[in-house]
CSV table of C-alpha atoms in Angstrom, one decimal:
chain,number,residue,atom,x,y,z
A,15,MET,CA,-3.2,6.6,-1.6
A,16,THR,CA,-0.4,7.9,0.6
A,17,PHE,CA,2.8,5.9,1.3
A,18,LYS,CA,1.8,5.9,5.0
A,19,THR,CA,-1.5,4.3,4.2
A,20,LYS,CA,0.2,1.7,2.0
A,21,VAL,CA,2.6,0.8,4.8
A,22,THR,CA,-0.3,0.5,7.2
A,23,LEU,CA,-2.3,-1.7,4.9
A,24,LEU,CA,0.7,-3.9,4.1
A,25,PHE,CA,1.6,-4.3,7.8
A,26,PHE,CA,-2.1,-4.9,8.7
A,27,SER,CA,-2.5,-7.5,5.9
A,28,MET,CA,0.6,-9.4,6.8
A,29,ALA,CA,-0.3,-9.4,10.5
A,30,ALA,CA,-3.9,-10.5,9.7
A,31,ALA,CA,-2.6,-13.3,7.5
A,32,GLY,CA,-0.3,-14.4,10.3
A,33,LEU,CA,-3.2,-14.4,12.8
A,34,VAL,CA,-5.4,-16.4,10.4
A,35,VAL,CA,-2.7,-19.0,10.0
A,36,LEU,CA,-2.0,-19.1,13.8
A,37,ASN,CA,-5.7,-19.4,14.8
A,38,ALA,CA,-6.2,-22.1,12.1
A,39,ALA,CA,-3.2,-24.0,13.4
A,40,ILE,CA,-4.4,-23.8,17.0
A,41,PHE,CA,-7.9,-24.9,16.1
A,42,TYR,CA,-6.5,-27.8,13.9
A,43,PHE,CA,-4.0,-29.2,16.4
A,44,VAL,CA,-6.4,-28.9,19.4
A,45,SER,CA,-9.2,-30.6,17.4
A,46,GLN,CA,-6.8,-33.4,16.3
A,47,PHE,CA,-5.6,-33.8,19.9
A,48,ASN,CA,-9.2,-34.0,21.1
A,49,PHE,CA,-10.2,-36.6,18.5
A,50,GLU,CA,-7.0,-38.6,19.1
A,51,ASP,CA,-7.6,-38.7,22.8
A,52,PHE,CA,-11.2,-39.9,22.3
A,53,PHE,CA,-10.2,-42.5,19.9
A,54,LYS,CA,-7.6,-43.9,22.3
A,55,ARG,CA,-10.3,-44.2,24.9
A,56,LEU,CA,-12.4,-46.0,22.5
A,57,GLU,CA,-9.5,-48.4,21.6
A,58,ALA,CA,-9.1,-49.2,25.3
A,59,ARG,CA,-12.8,-50.1,25.4
A,60,VAL,CA,-12.4,-52.3,22.3
A,61,ASN,CA,-9.7,-54.3,24.0
A,62,ILE,CA,-11.8,-54.7,27.1
A,63,SER,CA,-14.9,-55.6,25.2
A,64,ALA,CA,-12.9,-58.2,23.2
A,65,GLU,CA,-11.5,-59.7,26.4
A,66,LEU,CA,-15.0,-60.0,27.9
A,67,ARG,CA,-16.9,-61.2,24.8
A,68,VAL,CA,-14.4,-63.0,22.6
A,69,SER,CA,-12.0,-64.7,25.1
A,70,PRO,CA,-13.7,-64.7,28.5
A,71,ASP,CA,-11.8,-66.4,31.3
A,72,GLU,CA,-11.6,-66.3,35.1
A,73,ARG,CA,-10.3,-62.7,35.0
A,74,SER,CA,-13.2,-61.5,32.9
A,75,ALA,CA,-15.4,-61.0,35.9
A,76,VAL,CA,-12.8,-58.8,37.6
A,77,THR,CA,-12.2,-56.9,34.4
A,78,LYS,CA,-15.9,-56.3,34.0
A,79,GLU,CA,-16.2,-55.1,37.6
A,80,VAL,CA,-13.2,-52.7,37.2
A,81,ARG,CA,-14.7,-51.4,34.0
A,82,ASN,CA,-18.1,-50.8,35.5
A,83,LYS,CA,-16.7,-49.3,38.7
A,84,TYR,CA,-13.8,-47.2,37.5
A,85,LEU,CA,-14.0,-46.7,33.7
A,86,GLU,CA,-16.0,-43.7,32.6
A,87,LYS,CA,-19.2,-44.5,30.7
A,88,LEU,CA,-19.1,-42.6,27.4
A,89,GLU,CA,-22.1,-40.9,26.0
A,90,ASP,CA,-24.3,-43.4,24.1
A,91,GLU,CA,-21.6,-46.0,24.3
A,92,LYS,CA,-22.3,-49.3,22.5
A,93,ASP,CA,-20.2,-52.3,21.6
A,94,TYR,CA,-20.8,-54.7,18.7
A,95,LEU,CA,-19.4,-58.2,18.0
A,96,ILE,CA,-19.3,-59.5,14.5
A,97,LYS,CA,-18.2,-63.1,13.8
A,98,LEU,CA,-16.5,-63.6,10.5
A,99,GLU,CA,-17.3,-66.4,8.1
A,100,PRO,CA,-14.9,-69.4,8.0
A,101,ASP,CA,-13.2,-68.0,4.9
A,102,GLY,CA,-12.6,-64.7,6.8
A,103,SER,CA,-15.2,-62.6,5.0
A,104,LEU,CA,-17.9,-60.5,6.6
A,105,PRO,CA,-21.3,-62.0,7.1
A,106,GLU,CA,-24.1,-60.7,4.9
A,107,THR,CA,-25.9,-59.1,7.9
A,108,LYS,CA,-24.1,-56.8,10.2
A,109,PRO,CA,-25.4,-55.3,13.5
A,110,LEU,CA,-24.6,-51.8,12.3
A,111,GLN,CA,-24.4,-50.1,8.9
A,112,LEU,CA,-21.0,-48.5,8.4
A,113,PRO,CA,-19.0,-48.0,5.1
A,114,ASP,CA,-17.3,-51.0,3.7
A,115,VAL,CA,-14.0,-49.1,3.8
A,116,PHE,CA,-14.1,-49.2,7.6
A,117,PHE,CA,-14.6,-53.0,7.7
A,118,ASN,CA,-12.0,-53.6,5.0
A,119,ALA,CA,-9.5,-51.4,7.0
A,120,ILE,CA,-10.1,-53.6,10.1
A,121,LEU,CA,-9.5,-56.8,8.1
A,122,LYS,CA,-6.3,-55.4,6.5
A,123,ASN,CA,-4.7,-53.5,9.4
A,124,ASN,CA,-6.4,-55.1,12.4
A,125,ARG,CA,-7.5,-51.6,13.5
A,126,ALA,CA,-9.7,-48.9,12.1
A,127,ARG,CA,-11.4,-45.6,13.0
A,128,HIS,CA,-14.4,-43.9,11.7
A,129,VAL,CA,-16.4,-40.7,12.4
A,130,GLU,CA,-20.0,-40.2,11.4
A,131,ASP,CA,-22.1,-37.2,12.6
A,132,ASN,CA,-20.3,-36.7,15.9
A,133,ARG,CA,-20.3,-40.4,16.5
A,134,PHE,CA,-17.0,-42.1,16.8
A,135,TYR,CA,-16.3,-45.8,16.0
A,136,CYS,CA,-13.2,-47.8,16.7
A,137,GLY,CA,-12.9,-51.4,15.7
A,138,GLY,CA,-10.4,-54.3,16.0
A,139,LEU,CA,-9.8,-57.8,14.7
A,140,PHE,CA,-9.4,-60.6,17.2
A,141,LYS,CA,-8.9,-64.4,17.0
A,142,LYS,CA,-10.0,-67.2,19.1
A,143,GLY,CA,-8.8,-70.5,17.8
A,144,ASN,CA,-9.7,-70.7,14.2
A,145,GLU,CA,-12.5,-68.2,14.5
A,146,LYS,CA,-12.1,-64.4,13.9
A,147,TYR,CA,-14.2,-61.7,15.4
A,148,ILE,CA,-14.5,-57.9,14.8
A,149,VAL,CA,-15.2,-55.9,17.9
A,150,ILE,CA,-16.5,-52.4,17.4
A,151,VAL,CA,-17.2,-49.7,20.1
A,152,GLY,CA,-19.2,-46.6,19.2
A,153,ALA,CA,-19.8,-43.5,21.3
A,154,SER,CA,-20.6,-39.8,21.0
A,155,ASP,CA,-18.4,-37.0,22.3
A,156,PRO,CA,-20.6,-34.1,23.0
A,157,TYR,CA,-18.2,-32.6,25.5
A,158,GLY,CA,-15.4,-32.7,23.0
A,159,TYR,CA,-17.4,-31.0,20.4
A,160,LYS,CA,-18.6,-28.4,22.9
A,161,GLU,CA,-15.0,-27.7,23.8
A,162,ILE,CA,-14.1,-27.3,20.1
A,163,GLU,CA,-17.1,-24.9,19.6
A,164,GLU,CA,-16.0,-22.9,22.6
A,165,LEU,CA,-12.5,-22.8,21.3
A,166,ARG,CA,-13.8,-21.6,17.9
A,167,LYS,CA,-15.7,-18.7,19.6
A,168,ILE,CA,-12.7,-17.8,21.7
A,169,LEU,CA,-10.4,-17.8,18.6
A,170,ILE,CA,-12.9,-15.7,16.6
A,171,ILE,CA,-13.3,-13.1,19.4
A,172,GLY,CA,-9.5,-13.1,19.9
A,173,PHE,CA,-9.0,-12.7,16.2
A,174,ILE,CA,-11.3,-9.6,16.1
A,175,ILE,CA,-9.6,-8.0,19.1
A,176,SER,CA,-6.2,-8.9,17.7
A,177,LEU,CA,-7.1,-7.2,14.4
A,178,ALA,CA,-8.0,-4.0,16.2
A,179,LEU,CA,-4.8,-4.1,18.1
A,180,VAL,CA,-2.8,-4.9,14.9
A,181,TYR,CA,-4.5,-1.9,13.2
A,182,VAL,CA,-3.4,0.5,16.0
A,183,ILE,CA,0.1,-1.0,15.9
A,184,ALA,CA,0.2,-0.7,12.1
A,185,GLN,CA,-0.8,3.0,12.4
A,186,LEU,CA,2.0,3.7,14.9
A,187,PHE,CA,4.5,1.6,12.9
A,188,SER,CA,3.7,3.5,9.7
A,189,TYR,CA,3.8,6.9,11.5
A,190,TYR,CA,7.2,6.4,13.0
A,191,THR,CA,8.5,4.7,9.8
A,192,ILE,CA,7.3,7.5,7.5
A,193,ASN,CA,8.1,10.3,9.9
A,194,PRO,CA,11.7,10.8,8.6
A,195,LEU,CA,10.3,11.0,5.1
A,196,ARG,CA,7.7,13.4,6.2
A,197,ASN,CA,10.4,15.7,7.7
A,198,MET,CA,12.3,15.4,4.5
A,199,ILE,CA,9.3,16.5,2.5
A,200,LYS,CA,8.8,19.5,4.8
A,201,GLY,CA,12.4,20.5,4.3
A,202,VAL,CA,12.3,20.1,0.6
A,203,ARG,CA,9.1,22.2,0.3
A,204,ASN,CA,11.0,25.1,2.0
A,205,ILE,CA,13.8,25.0,-0.6
A,206,THR,CA,13.1,27.2,-3.7
A,207,ALA,CA,15.1,29.0,-6.3
A,208,ASN,CA,15.6,31.8,-3.8
A,209,ASN,CA,17.2,29.6,-1.1
A,210,LEU,CA,19.1,26.8,-2.8
A,211,HIS,CA,21.8,27.2,-0.2
A,212,MET,CA,19.5,25.4,2.3
A,213,ARG,CA,20.2,21.8,3.1
A,214,LEU,CA,18.3,19.0,4.7
A,215,GLU,CA,19.4,17.9,8.2
A,216,GLU,CA,21.6,14.9,7.9
A,217,LYS,CA,21.3,12.3,10.6
A,218,LYS,CA,24.0,10.0,11.7
A,219,GLY,CA,23.7,6.4,10.5
A,220,LYS,CA,24.0,4.3,7.4
A,221,ASP,CA,20.3,3.6,6.8
A,222,GLU,CA,18.4,4.3,3.6
A,223,ILE,CA,16.9,7.6,4.9
A,224,SER,CA,20.4,9.0,5.8
A,225,GLU,CA,21.7,7.9,2.3
A,226,LEU,CA,18.7,9.6,0.7
A,227,THR,CA,19.3,12.8,2.6
A,228,GLN,CA,22.9,12.9,1.6
A,229,THR,CA,22.1,12.2,-2.0
A,230,PHE,CA,19.5,15.0,-2.0
A,231,ASN,CA,21.9,17.4,-0.5
A,232,ASN,CA,24.6,16.5,-3.1
A,233,MET,CA,22.0,17.1,-5.8
A,234,LEU,CA,21.2,20.5,-4.2
A,235,ILE,CA,24.9,21.4,-4.4
A,236,ARG,CA,25.0,20.6,-8.1
A,237,LEU,CA,21.7,22.5,-8.7
A,238,GLU,CA,23.0,25.6,-6.8
A,239,THR,CA,26.2,25.6,-8.8
A,240,ALA,CA,24.2,25.3,-12.1
A,241,PHE,CA,21.7,28.0,-11.1
A,242,GLU,CA,24.5,30.3,-10.1
A,243,THR,CA,26.3,29.7,-13.4
A,244,GLN,CA,23.1,30.4,-15.4
A,245,ASN,CA,22.3,33.4,-13.2
A,246,ASN,CA,25.7,34.9,-13.8
A,247,PHE,CA,25.4,34.3,-17.5
A,248,VAL,CA,22.0,36.0,-17.8
A,249,SER,CA,23.2,38.9,-15.7
A,250,ASN,CA,26.4,39.4,-17.7
A,251,ALA,CA,25.1,38.5,-21.1
A,252,SER,CA,22.6,41.4,-21.1
A,253,HIS,CA,25.4,43.9,-20.7
A,254,GLU,CA,28.2,42.2,-22.6
A,255,LEU,CA,26.2,41.3,-25.7
A,256,ARG,CA,23.9,44.4,-25.9
A,257,THR,CA,26.8,46.9,-25.8
A,258,PRO,CA,28.5,45.7,-29.1
A,259,LEU,CA,25.1,45.3,-30.7
A,260,THR,CA,24.1,48.8,-29.8
A,261,ILE,CA,27.4,50.1,-31.2
A,262,ILE,CA,26.9,48.1,-34.4
A,263,THR,CA,23.4,49.5,-34.8
A,264,SER,CA,24.5,53.1,-34.1
A,265,GLU,CA,27.5,53.0,-36.4
A,266,THR,CA,25.4,51.5,-39.2
A,267,GLU,CA,22.7,54.2,-38.7
A,268,LEU,CA,25.4,56.9,-38.9
A,269,LEU,CA,26.7,55.3,-42.0
A,270,LEU,CA,23.3,55.2,-43.6
A,271,ALA,CA,22.8,58.9,-42.8
A,272,ARG,CA,25.6,59.9,-45.2
A,273,LYS,CA,24.3,61.2,-48.5
A,274,ASP,CA,27.5,60.4,-50.4
A,275,LEU,CA,27.3,56.6,-49.6
A,276,PRO,CA,27.3,54.5,-52.7
A,277,GLU,CA,24.2,52.5,-53.4
A,278,ALA,CA,25.9,49.1,-53.1
A,279,ALA,CA,27.4,50.2,-49.7
A,280,ARG,CA,24.0,51.5,-48.6
A,281,LEU,CA,22.3,48.2,-49.4
A,282,SER,CA,25.0,46.3,-47.4
A,283,ALA,CA,24.6,48.7,-44.5
A,284,THR,CA,20.9,48.3,-44.6
A,285,ASN,CA,21.2,44.5,-44.5
A,286,ILE,CA,23.7,44.8,-41.6
A,287,LEU,CA,21.2,47.1,-39.7
A,288,ASN,CA,18.3,44.7,-40.3
A,289,GLU,CA,20.3,41.6,-39.2
A,290,ALA,CA,21.6,43.5,-36.1
A,291,GLU,CA,18.0,44.3,-35.2
A,292,LYS,CA,17.0,40.7,-35.6
A,293,LEU,CA,20.0,39.6,-33.5
A,294,LYS,CA,18.9,42.1,-30.8
A,295,HIS,CA,15.4,40.7,-30.9
A,296,ILE,CA,16.7,37.1,-30.7
A,297,LEU,CA,19.0,38.1,-27.8
A,298,THR,CA,16.2,39.7,-25.9
A,299,SER,CA,14.0,36.6,-26.4
A,300,LEU,CA,16.8,34.2,-25.4
A,301,LEU,CA,17.5,36.2,-22.2
A,302,GLY,CA,13.8,36.2,-21.4
A,303,LEU,CA,13.6,32.5,-22.1
A,304,ALA,CA,16.6,31.7,-19.9
A,305,GLN,CA,15.3,34.0,-17.1
A,306,THR,CA,11.8,32.6,-17.0
A,307,GLY,CA,13.3,29.1,-17.2
A,308,PHE,CA,15.0,29.2,-13.8
A,309,ASP,CA,14.0,32.3,-12.0
A,310,GLY,CA,11.3,31.4,-9.5
A,311,LYS,CA,11.3,34.7,-7.7
A,312,LYS,CA,8.0,36.5,-7.5
A,313,GLN,CA,9.3,39.9,-8.5
A,314,ASN,CA,6.5,42.5,-8.7
A,315,TRP,CA,4.0,39.7,-8.0
A,316,GLN,CA,0.5,41.3,-7.9
A,317,LYS,CA,-3.1,40.6,-8.6
A,318,ILE,CA,-3.9,41.0,-12.3
A,319,ARG,CA,-7.3,41.3,-13.9
A,320,ILE,CA,-7.2,39.1,-17.0
A,321,ASP,CA,-9.7,41.0,-19.1
A,322,GLU,CA,-8.0,44.3,-18.6
A,323,LEU,CA,-4.7,42.8,-19.4
A,324,LEU,CA,-6.1,41.3,-22.6
A,325,TRP,CA,-7.3,44.8,-23.8
A,326,GLN,CA,-3.8,46.1,-23.2
A,327,VAL,CA,-2.5,43.1,-25.3
A,328,ILE,CA,-4.9,43.9,-28.1
A,329,ASP,CA,-3.9,47.6,-28.1
A,330,HIS,CA,-0.3,46.6,-28.3
A,331,ALA,CA,-1.0,44.1,-31.1
A,332,LYS,CA,-2.8,46.7,-33.2
A,333,LYS,CA,0.0,49.1,-32.8
A,334,ILE,CA,2.5,46.6,-34.1
A,335,ALA,CA,0.1,45.2,-36.8
A,336,PRO,CA,-2.7,47.8,-37.5
A,337,GLU,CA,-4.3,45.4,-40.0
A,338,SER,CA,-5.1,42.9,-37.2
A,339,GLN,CA,-8.7,41.9,-36.7
A,340,ILE,CA,-9.2,40.8,-33.1
A,341,GLN,CA,-12.7,40.1,-31.6
A,342,VAL,CA,-13.3,39.5,-27.9
A,343,ASN,CA,-16.2,37.1,-27.1
A,344,ALA,CA,-17.6,38.2,-23.7
A,345,GLU,CA,-20.6,35.9,-23.6
A,346,GLN,CA,-19.0,33.3,-21.2
A,347,MET,CA,-17.1,35.8,-19.2
A,348,PRO,CA,-18.1,35.7,-15.5
A,349,GLU,CA,-20.2,38.6,-14.2
A,350,ASP,CA,-18.3,38.7,-10.9
A,351,GLU,CA,-15.1,40.6,-11.7
A,352,ASN,CA,-13.4,39.0,-8.7
A,353,ARG,CA,-13.3,35.7,-10.6
A,354,LEU,CA,-11.1,37.3,-13.3
A,355,TYR,CA,-8.1,38.0,-11.1
A,356,THR,CA,-4.9,35.9,-11.1
A,357,GLU,CA,-1.6,36.5,-9.4
A,358,GLY,CA,1.7,37.1,-11.3
A,359,ASN,CA,4.0,39.5,-13.0
A,360,VAL,CA,2.0,41.8,-15.3
A,361,ASN,CA,4.9,42.4,-17.7
A,362,LEU,CA,5.6,38.7,-18.2
A,363,LEU,CA,2.0,37.7,-18.6
A,364,GLN,CA,1.5,40.5,-21.1
A,365,LEU,CA,4.5,39.3,-23.1
A,366,ALA,CA,3.1,35.7,-23.1
A,367,LEU,CA,-0.4,36.7,-24.2
A,368,SER,CA,1.1,39.1,-26.8
A,369,ASN,CA,3.1,36.3,-28.3
A,370,ILE,CA,0.0,34.1,-28.7
A,371,VAL,CA,-2.2,36.9,-30.1
A,372,LEU,CA,0.4,38.2,-32.5
A,373,ASN,CA,1.1,34.7,-33.8
A,374,ALA,CA,-2.6,34.1,-34.4
A,375,CYS,CA,-2.8,37.4,-36.4
A,376,LYS,CA,0.4,36.7,-38.3
A,377,TYR,CA,-0.2,33.1,-39.3
A,378,SER,CA,-3.8,33.8,-40.3
A,379,ASN,CA,-2.6,36.6,-42.7
A,380,TYR,CA,-4.4,39.1,-40.3
A,381,ALA,CA,-7.8,37.5,-40.7
A,382,GLU,CA,-10.2,37.6,-37.8
A,383,VAL,CA,-8.9,36.3,-34.5
A,384,SER,CA,-11.3,35.4,-31.7
A,385,ILE,CA,-10.5,35.6,-28.0
A,386,SER,CA,-12.8,34.3,-25.2
A,387,ILE,CA,-12.4,34.3,-21.4
A,388,THR,CA,-14.1,31.8,-19.0
A,389,GLU,CA,-13.7,30.8,-15.4
A,390,ARG,CA,-14.5,27.5,-13.8
A,391,ASN,CA,-13.3,25.4,-10.9
A,392,ASN,CA,-10.9,28.3,-9.8
A,393,TRP,CA,-9.2,28.4,-13.2
A,394,ILE,CA,-9.3,31.2,-15.7
A,395,SER,CA,-9.2,30.1,-19.3
A,396,VAL,CA,-8.1,32.4,-22.2
A,397,THR,CA,-8.8,30.9,-25.6
A,398,VAL,CA,-7.2,32.4,-28.8
A,399,ALA,CA,-8.6,31.0,-32.0
A,400,ASP,CA,-7.6,31.8,-35.6
A,401,LYS,CA,-8.4,30.5,-39.1
A,402,GLY,CA,-4.8,30.5,-40.3
A,403,ILE,CA,-2.4,28.0,-41.8
A,404,GLY,CA,-2.6,25.7,-38.8
A,405,ILE,CA,0.1,23.3,-37.7
A,406,PRO,CA,0.8,19.9,-39.3
A,407,ALA,CA,-0.3,17.1,-37.0
A,408,GLY,CA,3.1,15.4,-36.8
A,409,GLU,CA,4.8,18.7,-35.8
A,410,GLN,CA,2.5,19.9,-33.0
A,411,GLN,CA,4.5,18.1,-30.3
A,412,PHE,CA,7.6,20.2,-31.1
A,413,ILE,CA,6.1,23.7,-31.2
A,414,PHE,CA,7.3,24.5,-27.7
A,415,ASP,CA,10.9,23.5,-28.5
A,416,PRO,CA,13.3,26.5,-28.8
A,417,PHE,CA,14.0,27.5,-32.5
A,418,PHE,CA,11.5,25.0,-33.9
A,419,ARG,CA,9.4,26.3,-36.7
A,420,ALA,CA,6.7,24.3,-38.5
A,421,SER,CA,7.3,23.3,-42.1
A,422,ASN,CA,4.5,25.5,-43.4
A,423,THR,CA,5.9,28.8,-41.9
A,424,ASN,CA,8.6,29.5,-44.5
A,425,LYS,CA,6.7,32.6,-45.8
A,426,PHE,CA,6.4,34.1,-42.4
A,427,GLU,CA,9.2,35.9,-40.4
A,428,GLY,CA,10.0,34.3,-37.0
A,429,TYR,CA,12.7,32.8,-34.8
A,430,GLY,CA,10.9,29.9,-33.0
A,431,ILE,CA,11.4,31.5,-29.5
A,432,GLY,CA,8.0,33.1,-28.8
A,433,LEU,CA,6.1,29.9,-27.9
A,434,PRO,CA,8.8,28.4,-25.7
A,435,LEU,CA,9.1,31.8,-23.9
A,436,THR,CA,5.3,31.9,-23.4
A,437,LEU,CA,5.3,28.3,-22.1
A,438,ASN,CA,7.9,29.1,-19.5
A,439,ILE,CA,6.0,32.2,-18.4
A,440,ILE,CA,2.8,30.3,-18.0
A,441,ARG,CA,4.5,27.6,-16.1
A,442,LEU,CA,6.1,30.2,-13.9
A,443,HIS,CA,2.6,31.3,-13.0
A,444,LYS,CA,1.5,27.7,-12.3
A,445,GLY,CA,-0.7,27.5,-15.4
A,446,SER,CA,-0.8,25.4,-18.5
A,447,ILE,CA,-1.2,25.7,-22.3
A,448,GLY,CA,-3.3,23.5,-24.5
A,449,ILE,CA,-3.3,23.5,-28.3
A,450,SER,CA,-5.7,22.2,-30.9
A,451,SER,CA,-4.8,22.8,-34.6
A,452,GLU,CA,-5.6,21.5,-38.1
A,453,GLU,CA,-3.5,22.3,-41.1
A,454,ASN,CA,-5.1,25.0,-43.4
A,455,MET,CA,-8.1,25.2,-40.9
A,456,GLY,CA,-6.7,27.2,-38.0
A,457,THR,CA,-5.3,26.9,-34.5
A,458,GLU,CA,-6.8,27.3,-31.1
A,459,ILE,CA,-4.6,27.8,-28.0
A,460,GLN,CA,-6.0,27.7,-24.5
A,461,ILE,CA,-4.2,29.2,-21.6
A,462,MET,CA,-5.2,28.1,-18.1
A,463,LEU,CA,-4.2,30.3,-15.1
A,464,PRO,CA,-5.1,29.8,-11.4
A,465,ARG,CA,-7.6,32.2,-10.1
A,466,ALA,CA,-6.4,34.5,-7.2
A,467,ARG,CA,-8.1,33.7,-3.9
């Protein structure tokens, strides 16, 4: 889910919740006002009915005439008179059946209200001498309920329309809110190892977006400085370190060419030459490791057919180790050769695959090594499997760390640089490496590379 969608949903949810609360409040207060108004009208009728039936006098006739002439007759309006017992209790028989709570409230508070199935009741307690009476007026309010139902429909329709408007507003809100971030993403995507000098456009202001832009630009300055420093080191180290190594190697070879060289001196010179060659190899690997670790330039980037590259790797491996036994399993190889192409630097990929294949041969004591190629979902998979010494389970997570060597590799020559270099090369080609190994059973390494389109 994108951040824009999250903002839209958050805004929409909050606005929808607000609309629900607002509509509920409107419906509640209008309903309460409607009921309160109707109860007040009933209470007025209770007072009039009590004056006419409990304490009639010479004004009662006028009151009755005014009520009949000017007072609106409510729907199904009826009044009831209940005479209480001398002790103030209710009689056993009552003219209407209502809950005892209603009658008890009248006796306690002199007034009470009750609603039952859209019929409203209002009652009051009145005295005449030593006698007490309860006057109750009941009526229906169909018009009030009709108004409430109409209000409910209006609120529901308004709520639906408001939700549609809120969604449109949420989309616009999220678009203009995320637009600065979207522009930042476009700018960041254009910045690579080749153009670290580029910067994001800084806008005036002290908001979070401006602060984020400034922070990112400051980070780019530090990255550019670090990359330049590393680039200068890689460029200069190749010349500055190789030259004295070449001199040491040449002088040692000249020394070994002398026939009058004592045996002890010859042995020392041979050791010096071997160590110099090792140092040269380590230096070459380190420079390659550093270069592939930061250089994102697509130098000599071209389409490469993986199966042809593998045959070159196998030929190279057999030249280095003639005793190697390498078998290629072509059963799962796609018939369409166009599905075997990837894009990259052929020399770097050859170096990466050679490291994997040579390691498989070396650590299996040059037993049979199997290589297979498959293609699925636009990914080319190269699997190299051996039946060698394997890698201890607790050490497999460290095999791509520079200079790390497994505890069971003491009998084998190596520097712990080949696999880290291979990983950097594969990552440079937007691929990945997976490993499955069991000690004393063998190792299987799978290289995934994107297929060229």
